[in-house]
PDB file of C-alpha atoms in Angstrom:
ATOM      1  CA  MET A   1     215.596  54.153 328.202  1.00  0.00           C
ATOM      2  CA  LYS A   2     218.446  51.917 327.158  1.00  0.00           C
ATOM      3  CA  LYS A   3     217.872  48.896 324.947  1.00  0.00           C
ATOM      4  CA  THR A   4     218.318  45.542 326.642  1.00  0.00           C
ATOM      5  CA  ILE A   5     220.224  42.969 324.647  1.00  0.00           C
ATOM      6  CA  TYR A   6     221.659  39.582 325.517  1.00  0.00           C
ATOM      7  CA  ASN A   7     225.003  38.013 324.749  1.00  0.00           C
ATOM      8  CA  LYS A   8     223.047  34.875 323.877  1.00  0.00           C
ATOM      9  CA  PHE A   9     219.365  34.773 322.945  1.00  0.00           C
ATOM     10  CA  ASP A  10     217.153  31.876 323.962  1.00  0.00           C
ATOM     11  CA  LYS A  11     216.147  30.117 320.742  1.00  0.00           C
ATOM     12  CA  HIS A  12     213.000  28.780 322.412  1.00  0.00           C
ATOM     13  CA  ALA A  13     211.744  32.344 322.904  1.00  0.00           C
ATOM     14  CA  ILE A  14     211.859  33.130 319.183  1.00  0.00           C
ATOM     15  CA  ALA A  15     208.696  31.188 318.312  1.00  0.00           C
ATOM     16  CA  ALA A  16     206.512  33.535 320.376  1.00  0.00           C
ATOM     17  CA  LEU A  17     207.818  36.712 318.733  1.00  0.00           C
ATOM     18  CA  PRO A  18     205.892  38.601 316.006  1.00  0.00           C
ATOM     19  CA  ARG A  19     207.085  37.877 312.485  1.00  0.00           C
ATOM     20  CA  VAL A  20     209.016  40.474 310.499  1.00  0.00           C
ATOM     21  CA  THR A  21     208.655  40.665 306.699  1.00  0.00           C
ATOM     22  CA  PHE A  22     210.156  42.918 304.061  1.00  0.00           C
ATOM     23  CA  PRO A  23     207.727  45.828 303.479  1.00  0.00           C
ATOM     24  CA  GLY A  24     209.003  47.139 300.154  1.00  0.00           C
ATOM     25  CA  ARG A  25     209.102  46.364 296.431  1.00  0.00           C
ATOM     26  CA  ILE A  26     210.474  43.036 295.218  1.00  0.00           C
ATOM     27  CA  ILE A  27     211.774  42.913 291.630  1.00  0.00           C
ATOM     28  CA  THR A  28     212.743  39.575 290.088  1.00  0.00           C
ATOM     29  CA  ILE A  29     215.498  39.616 287.463  1.00  0.00           C
ATOM     30  CA  ILE A  30     215.329  36.677 285.034  1.00  0.00           C
ATOM     31  CA  SER A  31     217.215  37.770 281.892  1.00  0.00           C
ATOM     32  CA  PRO A  32     220.808  38.976 281.343  1.00  0.00           C
ATOM     33  CA  GLY A  33     219.596  42.252 279.814  1.00  0.00           C
ATOM     34  CA  GLU A  34     217.749  43.237 282.987  1.00  0.00           C
ATOM     35  CA  THR A  35     220.841  43.009 285.179  1.00  0.00           C
ATOM     36  CA  GLU A  36     222.527  46.175 283.891  1.00  0.00           C
ATOM     37  CA  LYS A  37     219.739  48.565 284.864  1.00  0.00           C
ATOM     38  CA  ALA A  38     219.183  46.827 288.193  1.00  0.00           C
ATOM     39  CA  VAL A  39     222.854  47.063 289.129  1.00  0.00           C
ATOM     40  CA  ASP A  40     223.010  50.730 288.116  1.00  0.00           C
ATOM     41  CA  TYR A  41     220.149  51.431 290.508  1.00  0.00           C
ATOM     42  CA  LEU A  42     221.652  49.396 293.358  1.00  0.00           C
ATOM     43  CA  LEU A  43     225.046  51.078 293.081  1.00  0.00           C
ATOM     44  CA  SER A  44     223.363  54.481 293.389  1.00  0.00           C
ATOM     45  CA  GLN A  45     222.271  53.612 296.948  1.00  0.00           C
ATOM     46  CA  SER A  46     224.073  54.282 300.233  1.00  0.00           C
ATOM     47  CA  ILE A  47     223.992  50.726 301.617  1.00  0.00           C
ATOM     48  CA  LEU A  48     222.861  47.257 300.496  1.00  0.00           C
ATOM     49  CA  GLY A  49     221.878  44.017 302.196  1.00  0.00           C
ATOM     50  CA  VAL A  50     222.898  40.800 300.457  1.00  0.00           C
ATOM     51  CA  ASP A  51     222.185  37.092 300.669  1.00  0.00           C
ATOM     52  CA  THR A  52     222.009  34.025 298.418  1.00  0.00           C
ATOM     53  CA  GLU A  53     219.890  30.906 298.066  1.00  0.00           C
ATOM     54  CA  THR A  54     220.744  27.496 296.668  1.00  0.00           C
ATOM     55  CA  ARG A  55     218.436  24.675 295.709  1.00  0.00           C
ATOM     56  CA  PRO A  56     218.665  22.086 298.490  1.00  0.00           C
ATOM     57  CA  SER A  57     219.828  18.595 297.700  1.00  0.00           C
ATOM     58  CA  PHE A  58     218.311  15.650 299.489  1.00  0.00           C
ATOM     59  CA  HIS A  59     220.597  13.058 297.902  1.00  0.00           C
ATOM     60  CA  LYS A  60     224.132  12.285 299.021  1.00  0.00           C
ATOM     61  CA  GLY A  61     226.734  13.553 296.575  1.00  0.00           C
ATOM     62  CA  LYS A  62     224.274  15.804 294.702  1.00  0.00           C
ATOM     63  CA  HIS A  63     225.211  19.474 294.703  1.00  0.00           C
ATOM     64  CA  TYR A  64     223.537  22.500 293.098  1.00  0.00           C
ATOM     65  CA  LYS A  65     225.112  25.838 292.311  1.00  0.00           C
ATOM     66  CA  VAL A  66     223.843  29.017 293.944  1.00  0.00           C
ATOM     67  CA  CYS A  67     220.808  30.147 291.957  1.00  0.00           C
ATOM     68  CA  LEU A  68     219.558  33.307 293.658  1.00  0.00           C
ATOM     69  CA  LEU A  69     221.332  36.502 294.663  1.00  0.00           C
ATOM     70  CA  GLN A  70     219.118  38.885 296.609  1.00  0.00           C
ATOM     71  CA  VAL A  71     220.272  42.468 297.025  1.00  0.00           C
ATOM     72  CA  SER A  72     218.155  44.920 298.999  1.00  0.00           C
ATOM     73  CA  THR A  73     218.045  48.645 299.675  1.00  0.00           C
ATOM     74  CA  HIS A  74     215.958  50.079 302.515  1.00  0.00           C
ATOM     75  CA  ASP A  75     212.820  49.750 300.398  1.00  0.00           C
ATOM     76  CA  THR A  76     213.525  47.718 297.243  1.00  0.00           C
ATOM     77  CA  CYS A  77     214.926  44.222 296.803  1.00  0.00           C
ATOM     78  CA  PHE A  78     216.181  42.708 293.553  1.00  0.00           C
ATOM     79  CA  LEU A  79     216.182  38.934 293.166  1.00  0.00           C
ATOM     80  CA  PHE A  80     218.749  37.868 290.566  1.00  0.00           C
ATOM     81  CA  ARG A  81     217.917  34.344 289.368  1.00  0.00           C
ATOM     82  CA  LEU A  82     221.477  33.380 288.505  1.00  0.00           C
ATOM     83  CA  HIS A  83     220.663  30.049 286.841  1.00  0.00           C
ATOM     84  CA  LEU A  84     218.687  32.091 284.271  1.00  0.00           C
ATOM     85  CA  THR A  85     220.769  35.269 283.971  1.00  0.00           C
ATOM     86  CA  GLY A  86     224.222  33.830 284.444  1.00  0.00           C
ATOM     87  CA  MET A  87     226.948  35.904 286.097  1.00  0.00           C
ATOM     88  CA  THR A  88     226.721  38.861 283.737  1.00  0.00           C
ATOM     89  CA  PRO A  89     229.301  41.682 283.617  1.00  0.00           C
ATOM     90  CA  ALA A  90     226.812  43.842 285.523  1.00  0.00           C
ATOM     91  CA  ILE A  91     226.529  41.326 288.366  1.00  0.00           C
ATOM     92  CA  ILE A  92     230.314  41.001 288.512  1.00  0.00           C
ATOM     93  CA  ARG A  93     230.502  44.807 288.657  1.00  0.00           C
ATOM     94  CA  LEU A  94     228.111  44.776 291.606  1.00  0.00           C
ATOM     95  CA  LEU A  95     230.105  42.148 293.487  1.00  0.00           C
ATOM     96  CA  GLU A  96     233.421  43.883 292.855  1.00  0.00           C
ATOM     97  CA  ASP A  97     232.207  47.403 293.664  1.00  0.00           C
ATOM     98  CA  ARG A  98     234.275  49.040 296.421  1.00  0.00           C
ATOM     99  CA  ASN A  99     232.124  52.112 297.076  1.00  0.00           C
ATOM    100  CA  VAL A 100     228.717  50.949 298.332  1.00  0.00           C
ATOM    101  CA  PRO A 101     228.881  48.856 301.525  1.00  0.00           C
ATOM    102  CA  LYS A 102     227.139  45.491 301.175  1.00  0.00           C
ATOM    103  CA  VAL A 103     226.123  43.793 304.412  1.00  0.00           C
ATOM    104  CA  GLY A 104     225.669  40.062 304.783  1.00  0.00           C
ATOM    105  CA  LEU A 105     225.886  37.213 307.265  1.00  0.00           C
ATOM    106  CA  SER A 106     228.285  34.282 306.755  1.00  0.00           C
ATOM    107  CA  TRP A 107     229.118  36.083 303.540  1.00  0.00           C
ATOM    108  CA  HIS A 108     232.366  34.194 303.082  1.00  0.00           C
ATOM    109  CA  ASP A 109     230.296  31.076 302.394  1.00  0.00           C
ATOM    110  CA  ASP A 110     228.172  32.966 299.866  1.00  0.00           C
ATOM    111  CA  ILE A 111     231.260  34.247 298.083  1.00  0.00           C
ATOM    112  CA  HIS A 112     232.604  30.709 297.857  1.00  0.00           C
ATOM    113  CA  MET A 113     229.330  29.566 296.272  1.00  0.00           C
ATOM    114  CA  LEU A 114     229.286  32.503 293.848  1.00  0.00           C
ATOM    115  CA  HIS A 115     232.858  31.725 292.820  1.00  0.00           C
ATOM    116  CA  GLU A 116     231.603  28.387 291.534  1.00  0.00           C
ATOM    117  CA  ARG A 117     229.709  30.365 288.901  1.00  0.00           C
ATOM    118  CA  ALA A 118     232.353  32.988 288.024  1.00  0.00           C
ATOM    119  CA  SER A 119     235.621  34.481 289.194  1.00  0.00           C
ATOM    120  CA  PHE A 120     235.539  37.934 290.779  1.00  0.00           C
ATOM    121  CA  ILE A 121     237.364  39.965 293.415  1.00  0.00           C
ATOM    122  CA  PRO A 122     234.962  40.745 296.288  1.00  0.00           C
ATOM    123  CA  GLY A 123     234.445  44.455 296.845  1.00  0.00           C
ATOM    124  CA  ASN A 124     233.143  46.343 299.881  1.00  0.00           C
ATOM    125  CA  PHE A 125     231.424  43.649 301.938  1.00  0.00           C
ATOM    126  CA  ILE A 126     230.637  43.879 305.661  1.00  0.00           C
ATOM    127  CA  GLU A 127     230.269  40.689 307.688  1.00  0.00           C
ATOM    128  CA  LEU A 128     227.696  40.961 310.493  1.00  0.00           C
ATOM    129  CA  GLN A 129     229.487  38.264 312.450  1.00  0.00           C
ATOM    130  CA  ASP A 130     232.436  40.665 312.739  1.00  0.00           C
ATOM    131  CA  VAL A 131     230.231  43.502 314.024  1.00  0.00           C
ATOM    132  CA  ALA A 132     228.062  41.665 316.595  1.00  0.00           C
ATOM    133  CA  PRO A 133     230.904  41.089 319.111  1.00  0.00           C
ATOM    134  CA  LYS A 134     231.405  44.882 319.336  1.00  0.00           C
ATOM    135  CA  VAL A 135     228.183  45.057 321.364  1.00  0.00           C
ATOM    136  CA  GLY A 136     228.881  41.830 323.224  1.00  0.00           C
ATOM    137  CA  ILE A 137     226.602  39.548 321.204  1.00  0.00           C
ATOM    138  CA  GLU A 138     227.891  36.013 320.779  1.00  0.00           C
ATOM    139  CA  ASP A 139     225.020  34.537 318.737  1.00  0.00           C
ATOM    140  CA  MET A 140     225.798  34.511 315.028  1.00  0.00           C
ATOM    141  CA  SER A 141     222.616  33.363 313.289  1.00  0.00           C
ATOM    142  CA  LEU A 142     220.479  35.939 311.473  1.00  0.00           C
ATOM    143  CA  GLN A 143     217.337  34.798 313.272  1.00  0.00           C
ATOM    144  CA  LYS A 144     218.841  35.081 316.768  1.00  0.00           C
ATOM    145  CA  LEU A 145     220.469  38.430 316.034  1.00  0.00           C
ATOM    146  CA  TYR A 146     217.192  39.923 314.829  1.00  0.00           C
ATOM    147  CA  ALA A 147     215.193  38.528 317.725  1.00  0.00           C
ATOM    148  CA  ASN A 148     217.767  39.932 320.133  1.00  0.00           C
ATOM    149  CA  LEU A 149     217.979  43.442 318.687  1.00  0.00           C
ATOM    150  CA  PHE A 150     214.417  43.960 317.417  1.00  0.00           C
ATOM    151  CA  GLY A 151     212.218  41.457 319.252  1.00  0.00           C
ATOM    152  CA  GLN A 152     210.914  40.023 315.981  1.00  0.00           C
ATOM    153  CA  LYS A 153     211.109  36.631 314.306  1.00  0.00           C
ATOM    154  CA  ILE A 154     212.527  35.912 310.853  1.00  0.00           C
ATOM    155  CA  SER A 155     210.636  32.932 309.454  1.00  0.00           C
ATOM    156  CA  LYS A 156     212.755  30.134 307.977  1.00  0.00           C
ATOM    157  CA  THR A 157     209.927  28.048 306.510  1.00  0.00           C
ATOM    158  CA  GLN A 158     211.018  28.580 302.883  1.00  0.00           C
ATOM    159  CA  ARG A 159     214.721  27.852 303.411  1.00  0.00           C
ATOM    160  CA  LEU A 160     214.601  24.327 301.976  1.00  0.00           C
ATOM    161  CA  SER A 161     212.186  25.084 299.134  1.00  0.00           C
ATOM    162  CA  ASN A 162     213.104  24.648 295.461  1.00  0.00           C
ATOM    163  CA  TRP A 163     214.870  27.862 294.463  1.00  0.00           C
ATOM    164  CA  GLU A 164     215.190  26.708 290.843  1.00  0.00           C
ATOM    165  CA  THR A 165     211.455  26.318 290.332  1.00  0.00           C
ATOM    166  CA  ASP A 166     210.130  27.876 287.106  1.00  0.00           C
ATOM    167  CA  ILE A 167     208.274  30.614 288.966  1.00  0.00           C
ATOM    168  CA  LEU A 168     209.125  31.657 292.499  1.00  0.00           C
ATOM    169  CA  LYS A 169     206.196  31.706 294.888  1.00  0.00           C
ATOM    170  CA  ASP A 170     205.356  34.965 296.650  1.00  0.00           C
ATOM    171  CA  SER A 171     206.342  33.336 299.944  1.00  0.00           C
ATOM    172  CA  GLN A 172     209.783  32.505 298.524  1.00  0.00           C
ATOM    173  CA  LYS A 173     210.267  36.046 297.243  1.00  0.00           C
ATOM    174  CA  LEU A 174     209.281  37.507 300.596  1.00  0.00           C
ATOM    175  CA  TYR A 175     211.594  35.142 302.466  1.00  0.00           C
ATOM    176  CA  ALA A 176     214.555  35.981 300.233  1.00  0.00           C
ATOM    177  CA  ALA A 177     213.952  39.732 300.371  1.00  0.00           C
ATOM    178  CA  THR A 178     213.503  39.704 304.150  1.00  0.00           C
ATOM    179  CA  ASP A 179     216.828  37.975 304.732  1.00  0.00           C
ATOM    180  CA  ALA A 180     218.726  40.557 302.668  1.00  0.00           C
ATOM    181  CA  TRP A 181     216.845  43.588 304.033  1.00  0.00           C
ATOM    182  CA  THR A 182     217.230  42.610 307.693  1.00  0.00           C
ATOM    183  CA  CYS A 183     221.016  42.623 307.233  1.00  0.00           C
ATOM    184  CA  ILE A 184     220.830  46.395 306.695  1.00  0.00           C
ATOM    185  CA  ASN A 185     218.658  46.871 309.788  1.00  0.00           C
ATOM    186  CA  LEU A 186     220.990  44.804 311.948  1.00  0.00           C
ATOM    187  CA  TYR A 187     224.117  46.589 310.799  1.00  0.00           C
ATOM    188  CA  GLU A 188     222.697  50.080 311.254  1.00  0.00           C
ATOM    189  CA  GLU A 189     221.344  49.245 314.705  1.00  0.00           C
ATOM    190  CA  MET A 190     224.592  47.660 315.881  1.00  0.00           C
ATOM    191  CA  ILE A 191     226.610  50.621 314.640  1.00  0.00           C
ATOM    192  CA  ARG A 192     224.185  52.960 316.461  1.00  0.00           C
ATOM    193  CA  LEU A 193     224.620  51.003 319.689  1.00  0.00           C
ATOM    194  CA  VAL A 194     228.403  50.954 319.352  1.00  0.00           C
ATOM    195  CA  SER A 195     228.385  54.724 318.875  1.00  0.00           C
ATOM    196  CA  THR A 196     225.876  55.724 321.563  1.00  0.00           C
ATOM    197  CA  LYS A 197     226.446  52.931 324.136  1.00  0.00           C
ATOM    198  CA  ASP A 198     222.665  53.119 324.511  1.00  0.00           C
ATOM    199  CA  PHE A 199     222.211  49.538 325.654  1.00  0.00           C
ATOM    200  CA  ASP A 200     222.464  47.225 328.625  1.00  0.00           C
ATOM    201  CA  LEU A 201     224.056  43.873 327.901  1.00  0.00           C
ATOM    202  CA  ILE A 202     222.770  40.967 329.937  1.00  0.00           C
ATOM    203  CA  LYS A 203     225.102  38.008 330.075  1.00  0.00           C
ATOM    204  CA  VAL A 204     223.146  34.798 330.193  1.00  0.00           C
ATOM    205  CA  PRO A 205     224.769  32.277 332.529  1.00  0.00           C
ATOM    206  CA  GLU A 206     226.024  29.116 330.933  1.00  0.00           C
ATOM    207  CA  PRO A 207     223.799  26.131 331.694  1.00  0.00           C
ATOM    208  CA  GLU A 208     225.279  23.838 334.259  1.00  0.00           C
ATOM    209  CA  PRO A 209     226.511  20.595 332.773  1.00  0.00           C
ATOM    210  CA  LYS A 210     224.240  17.670 333.370  1.00  0.00           C
ATOM    211  CA  VAL A 211     225.680  15.218 335.817  1.00  0.00           C
ATOM    212  CA  VAL A 212     224.933  11.659 334.922  1.00  0.00           C
ATOM    213  CA  GLU A 213     225.235   9.367 337.844  1.00  0.00           C
ATOM    214  CA  VAL A 214     226.579   6.023 336.856  1.00  0.00           C
ATOM    215  CA  ALA A 215     226.090   3.263 339.354  1.00  0.00           C
ATOM    216  CA  GLU A 216     229.338   1.475 339.777  1.00  0.00           C
ATOM    217  CA  GLU A 217     229.008  -2.227 339.997  1.00  0.00           C
ATOM    218  CA  VAL A 218     231.599  -3.745 342.242  1.00  0.00           C
ATOM    219  CA  ALA A 219     232.502  -7.163 341.091  1.00  0.00           C
ATOM    220  CA  GLN A 220     232.860  -9.525 343.931  1.00  0.00           C
ATOM    221  CA  THR A 221     235.253 -12.364 343.441  1.00  0.00           C
ATOM    222  CA  PRO A 222     233.716 -15.553 344.794  1.00  0.00           C
ATOM    223  CA  GLU A 223     235.769 -17.364 347.354  1.00  0.00           C
ATOM    224  CA  ILE A 224     237.413 -20.448 346.011  1.00  0.00           C
ATOM    225  CA  GLU A 225     237.081 -23.367 348.305  1.00  0.00           C
ATOM    226  CA  ASP A 226     239.963 -25.739 348.565  1.00  0.00           C
TER     227      ASP A 226
END
């Protein structure tokens, strides 16, 4: 039976879907010395999912640098707390690596943010927004893509939490790891569908534009009596 996917997924339907969470190990990296071993492990894998988090600013003109780099395998996710570790040579080596594919969404924005911390030449990165159109999907958000392809909801409740807090909450760790890990799932599934053509694409009709009737008032010029 072919998988049914949509060119555009109804955002209102996402709330009713079961929630997906990362099922593996989460390892938080807080010191420069820990980054070397973590990167060695990550670069021994066949594929990685990547994402970043930045402390939100609620004041105009206030801007924070990216403070978390999450990199996941199929079963293990490392959370690099960049405001504590800095951009170590090991982290630069990870970002510049050209062998292991690293999958992300809107990754160009993440690279721009990471460049504010250190200069590097991006290595082998795959942008999900470049892959989705190959199966006819027009939605580009991580949440809509996952709901469309897997029928599960990625929670966004921790997105605006404080990512520079002294100790990350378990809910923050799980959120960060899930975002990186789901990038792998999405990429592998889309590549499978491209290869096998094992899907039916349903094109959702565009909503008809709302017609606003405006009552035209006809100004009547009063007769001028002589």
